[in-house]
PDB file of C-alpha atoms in Angstrom:
ATOM      1  CA  MET Y  27     -70.549  39.015 167.795  1.00 53.00           C
ATOM      2  CA  ALA Y  28     -70.312  36.819 164.727  1.00 63.00           C
ATOM      3  CA  ASP Y  29     -69.350  33.409 166.104  1.00 77.00           C
ATOM      4  CA  TYR Y  30     -69.726  30.502 163.792  1.00 76.00           C
ATOM      5  CA  TRP Y  31     -68.938  26.860 164.026  1.00 75.00           C
ATOM      6  CA  LYS Y  32     -66.153  25.507 161.816  1.00 74.00           C
ATOM      7  CA  SER Y  33     -65.920  21.783 161.127  1.00 79.00           C
ATOM      8  CA  THR Y  34     -62.594  20.038 161.556  1.00 81.00           C
ATOM      9  CA  GLY Y  35     -61.234  17.937 158.701  1.00 88.00           C
ATOM     10  CA  LYS Y  36     -61.465  14.180 158.528  1.00 93.00           C
ATOM     11  CA  HIS Y  37     -58.720  11.696 157.649  1.00 92.00           C
ATOM     12  CA  TYR Y  38     -59.617   8.410 155.926  1.00 95.00           C
ATOM     13  CA  CYS Y  39     -57.479   5.357 156.674  1.00 94.00           C
ATOM     14  CA  ASP Y  40     -57.255   3.150 153.564  1.00 92.00           C
ATOM     15  CA  PHE Y  41     -56.114   0.140 155.591  1.00 92.00           C
ATOM     16  CA  CYS Y  42     -58.898   0.223 158.188  1.00 94.00           C
ATOM     17  CA  LYS Y  43     -61.595   1.842 156.024  1.00 93.00           C
ATOM     18  CA  CYS Y  44     -62.459   4.321 158.762  1.00 94.00           C
ATOM     19  CA  TRP Y  45     -62.419   8.057 159.422  1.00 94.00           C
ATOM     20  CA  THR Y  46     -60.422   9.857 162.120  1.00 93.00           C
ATOM     21  CA  ALA Y  47     -59.893  13.498 162.995  1.00 92.00           C
ATOM     22  CA  ASP Y  48     -57.445  15.208 160.659  1.00 91.00           C
ATOM     23  CA  ASN Y  49     -54.851  16.213 163.188  1.00 91.00           C
ATOM     24  CA  LYS Y  50     -51.457  14.748 163.917  1.00 93.00           C
ATOM     25  CA  PRO Y  51     -52.192  13.305 167.402  1.00 93.00           C
ATOM     26  CA  SER Y  52     -55.369  11.515 166.238  1.00 93.00           C
ATOM     27  CA  ILE Y  53     -53.683  10.052 163.199  1.00 94.00           C
ATOM     28  CA  GLN Y  54     -50.657   8.883 165.206  1.00 94.00           C
ATOM     29  CA  PHE Y  55     -52.921   7.350 167.874  1.00 95.00           C
ATOM     30  CA  HIS Y  56     -54.863   5.463 165.204  1.00 94.00           C
ATOM     31  CA  GLU Y  57     -51.704   4.259 163.369  1.00 94.00           C
ATOM     32  CA  LYS Y  58     -50.186   2.899 166.599  1.00 95.00           C
ATOM     33  CA  GLY Y  59     -53.305   0.852 167.374  1.00 95.00           C
ATOM     34  CA  LYS Y  60     -53.413  -2.944 167.140  1.00 95.00           C
ATOM     35  CA  ASN Y  61     -56.227  -3.023 164.592  1.00 95.00           C
ATOM     36  CA  HIS Y  62     -54.408  -0.676 162.240  1.00 94.00           C
ATOM     37  CA  GLN Y  63     -51.148  -2.633 162.551  1.00 94.00           C
ATOM     38  CA  ALA Y  64     -52.995  -5.909 161.848  1.00 95.00           C
ATOM     39  CA  ASN Y  65     -54.737  -4.362 158.813  1.00 94.00           C
ATOM     40  CA  VAL Y  66     -51.406  -3.129 157.427  1.00 93.00           C
ATOM     41  CA  LYS Y  67     -49.860  -6.610 157.799  1.00 94.00           C
ATOM     42  CA  LYS Y  68     -52.904  -8.179 156.161  1.00 94.00           C
ATOM     43  CA  ARG Y  69     -52.711  -5.755 153.205  1.00 93.00           C
ATOM     44  CA  LEU Y  70     -48.977  -6.401 152.720  1.00 91.00           C
ATOM     45  CA  ALA Y  71     -49.552 -10.172 152.771  1.00 92.00           C
ATOM     46  CA  GLU Y  72     -52.334  -9.742 150.191  1.00 92.00           C
ATOM     47  CA  ILE Y  73     -50.066  -7.668 147.916  1.00 91.00           C
ATOM     48  CA  LYS Y  74     -47.323 -10.287 148.184  1.00 90.00           C
ATOM     49  CA  ARG Y  75     -49.760 -13.138 147.418  1.00 92.00           C
ATOM     50  CA  ASN Y  76     -51.169 -11.278 144.408  1.00 91.00           C
ATOM     51  CA  SER Y  77     -47.708 -10.556 143.020  1.00 90.00           C
ATOM     52  CA  ILE Y  78     -46.716 -14.234 143.343  1.00 91.00           C
ATOM     53  CA  GLU Y  79     -49.926 -15.304 141.587  1.00 91.00           C
ATOM     54  CA  LYS Y  80     -49.319 -12.748 138.821  1.00 91.00           C
ATOM     55  CA  ARG Y  81     -45.738 -13.963 138.317  1.00 90.00           C
ATOM     56  CA  LYS Y  82     -46.943 -17.598 138.072  1.00 90.00           C
ATOM     57  CA  LYS Y  83     -49.627 -16.601 135.592  1.00 91.00           C
ATOM     58  CA  ASP Y  84     -47.084 -14.678 133.480  1.00 89.00           C
ATOM     59  CA  GLU Y  85     -44.714 -17.665 133.474  1.00 89.00           C
ATOM     60  CA  LYS Y  86     -47.571 -19.959 132.424  1.00 90.00           C
ATOM     61  CA  SER Y  87     -48.526 -17.568 129.601  1.00 89.00           C
ATOM     62  CA  GLN Y  88     -44.928 -17.332 128.437  1.00 89.00           C
ATOM     63  CA  HIS Y  89     -44.681 -21.142 128.351  1.00 89.00           C
ATOM     64  CA  MET Y  90     -47.932 -21.323 126.385  1.00 89.00           C
ATOM     65  CA  PHE Y  91     -46.643 -18.811 123.805  1.00 88.00           C
ATOM     66  CA  GLN Y  92     -43.403 -20.776 123.431  1.00 86.00           C
ATOM     67  CA  GLU Y  93     -45.419 -23.940 122.764  1.00 87.00           C
ATOM     68  CA  MET Y  94     -47.539 -22.091 120.201  1.00 87.00           C
ATOM     69  CA  GLU Y  95     -44.404 -20.842 118.440  1.00 83.00           C
ATOM     70  CA  LYS Y  96     -42.939 -24.356 118.337  1.00 84.00           C
ATOM     71  CA  ALA Y  97     -46.191 -25.670 116.852  1.00 84.00           C
ATOM     72  CA  ALA Y  98     -46.224 -22.889 114.254  1.00 81.00           C
ATOM     73  CA  LEU Y  99     -42.622 -23.585 113.281  1.00 79.00           C
ATOM     74  CA  ALA Y 100     -43.424 -27.288 112.944  1.00 78.00           C
ATOM     75  CA  ALA Y 101     -46.357 -26.400 110.688  1.00 78.00           C
ATOM     76  CA  VAL Y 102     -44.122 -24.180 108.539  1.00 72.00           C
ATOM     77  CA  GLN Y 103     -41.557 -26.981 108.229  1.00 72.00           C
ATOM     78  CA  LYS Y 104     -44.312 -29.438 107.299  1.00 74.00           C
ATOM     79  CA  ASP Y 105     -45.651 -27.032 104.664  1.00 69.00           C
ATOM     80  CA  MET Y 106     -42.151 -26.472 103.320  1.00 65.00           C
ATOM     81  CA  ASN Y 107     -41.583 -30.220 102.929  1.00 67.00           C
ATOM     82  CA  SER Y 108     -44.928 -30.827 101.227  1.00 65.00           C
ATOM     83  CA  SER Y 109     -45.090 -30.675  97.457  1.00 57.00           C
ATOM     84  CA  ASP Y 110     -48.509 -28.938  97.434  1.00 56.00           C
ATOM     85  CA  VAL Y 111     -47.237 -25.549  98.501  1.00 50.00           C
ATOM     86  CA  SER Y 112     -45.201 -23.670  95.921  1.00 55.00           C
ATOM     87  CA  ILE Y 113     -46.059 -20.093  96.831  1.00 55.00           C
ATOM     88  CA  GLY Y 114     -43.722 -18.527  99.333  1.00 61.00           C
ATOM     89  CA  LYS Y 115     -41.369 -21.487  99.737  1.00 60.00           C
ATOM     90  CA  ALA Y 116     -38.379 -19.149  99.832  1.00 66.00           C
ATOM     91  CA  ASP Y 117     -40.066 -17.160 102.556  1.00 66.00           C
ATOM     92  CA  MET Y 118     -40.720 -20.330 104.576  1.00 64.00           C
ATOM     93  CA  ARG Y 119     -37.086 -21.393 104.157  1.00 67.00           C
ATOM     94  CA  ASN Y 120     -35.995 -18.025 105.506  1.00 69.00           C
ATOM     95  CA  ILE Y 121     -38.316 -18.398 108.502  1.00 67.00           C
ATOM     96  CA  VAL Y 122     -36.915 -21.836 109.353  1.00 67.00           C
ATOM     97  CA  LYS Y 123     -33.320 -20.708 108.763  1.00 68.00           C
ATOM     98  CA  ALA Y 124     -33.741 -17.585 110.922  1.00 68.00           C
ATOM     99  CA  HIS Y 125     -35.384 -19.552 113.709  1.00 65.00           C
ATOM    100  CA  SER Y 126     -32.671 -22.213 113.704  1.00 65.00           C
ATOM    101  CA  LYS Y 127     -29.958 -19.508 113.887  1.00 64.00           C
ATOM    102  CA  THR Y 128     -31.567 -17.936 116.960  1.00 59.00           C
ATOM    103  CA  GLU Y 129     -31.963 -21.324 118.658  1.00 57.00           C
ATOM    104  CA  GLU Y 130     -28.274 -22.087 118.087  1.00 58.00           C
ATOM    105  CA  SER Y 131     -27.183 -18.729 119.491  1.00 56.00           C
ATOM    106  CA  GLY Y 132     -29.692 -18.924 122.345  1.00 53.00           C
ATOM    107  CA  ASN Y 133     -30.859 -15.377 121.639  1.00 48.00           C
ATOM    108  CA  ASP Y 134     -34.605 -14.844 121.257  1.00 46.00           C
ATOM    109  CA  ASP Y 135     -34.342 -11.161 120.349  1.00 45.00           C
ATOM    110  CA  ILE Y 136     -36.860 -10.396 117.583  1.00 43.00           C
ATOM    111  CA  ASN Y 137     -34.430  -7.940 115.967  1.00 43.00           C
ATOM    112  CA  ASN Y 138     -32.026 -10.777 115.155  1.00 40.00           C
ATOM    113  CA  LYS Y 139     -34.701 -12.823 113.374  1.00 42.00           C
ATOM    114  CA  ASP Y 140     -35.063 -12.419 109.627  1.00 43.00           C
ATOM    115  CA  ILE Y 141     -38.663 -13.633 109.664  1.00 45.00           C
ATOM    116  CA  TYR Y 142     -41.048 -10.914 108.552  1.00 58.00           C
ATOM    117  CA  PRO Y 143     -39.208  -8.519 106.232  1.00 64.00           C
ATOM    118  CA  TRP Y 144     -40.846  -9.901 103.073  1.00 69.00           C
ATOM    119  CA  GLN Y 145     -43.377  -7.899 101.080  1.00 71.00           C
ATOM    120  CA  VAL Y 146     -45.414  -9.066  98.098  1.00 73.00           C
ATOM    121  CA  MET Y 147     -44.847  -6.893  95.007  1.00 71.00           C
ATOM    122  CA  ALA Y 148     -46.586  -7.071  91.630  1.00 71.00           C
ATOM    123  CA  GLY Y 149     -44.453  -6.867  88.508  1.00 68.00           C
ATOM    124  CA  PRO Y 150     -45.407  -4.970  85.340  1.00 65.00           C
ATOM    125  CA  GLN Y 151     -46.605  -8.116  83.517  1.00 68.00           C
ATOM    126  CA  GLY Y 152     -48.605  -9.320  86.551  1.00 70.00           C
ATOM    127  CA  THR Y 153     -45.868 -11.535  87.987  1.00 72.00           C
ATOM    128  CA  THR Y 154     -45.491 -11.748  91.744  1.00 73.00           C
ATOM    129  CA  TYR Y 155     -42.219 -10.873  93.475  1.00 69.00           C
ATOM    130  CA  TYR Y 156     -41.216 -11.078  97.104  1.00 69.00           C
ATOM    131  CA  TYR Y 157     -39.033  -8.206  98.302  1.00 69.00           C
ATOM    132  CA  ASN Y 158     -36.909  -8.437 101.473  1.00 68.00           C
ATOM    133  CA  ALA Y 159     -36.831  -4.961 103.024  1.00 65.00           C
ATOM    134  CA  MET Y 160     -33.855  -5.805 105.248  1.00 62.00           C
ATOM    135  CA  SER Y 161     -31.490  -7.321 102.695  1.00 67.00           C
ATOM    136  CA  GLY Y 162     -32.874  -5.763  99.516  1.00 62.00           C
ATOM    137  CA  GLY Y 163     -33.207  -9.209  97.941  1.00 64.00           C
ATOM    138  CA  ILE Y 164     -35.908 -10.045  95.419  1.00 62.00           C
ATOM    139  CA  VAL Y 165     -37.357 -13.526  94.854  1.00 62.00           C
ATOM    140  CA  ASP Y 166     -39.741 -14.253  92.003  1.00 61.00           C
ATOM    141  CA  ASP Y 167     -42.434 -16.845  92.392  1.00 55.00           C
TER     142      ASP Y 167
END
């Protein structure tokens, strides 16, 4: 007779970090136990705590980026008002104008901002032009 021993499967519980027999009664017995129930509650509380911390961190990052954008806009306005900068003044005016329009409407959608459509183009005699890809406008420097 060819009798051989066959191993039964094992089930790993992620909550308790332990192994049980891989059959329905053993798994149900384990899942109804106090230790397993406590481990499940502990894991759910940990997930909730982590999600709250992540949301707070995201809100803090968003606030930081808003402050950076305000500082950048203030720098652009300062550069626009200074007499030293002559290159790209039209572009800076468009940035300030587009940003003020979005603040008035209360919409921060990047598609509504006319900030970055400008490209630097070289003319045939070496002159520099700024081309607005959205409006088709050309500004010479």
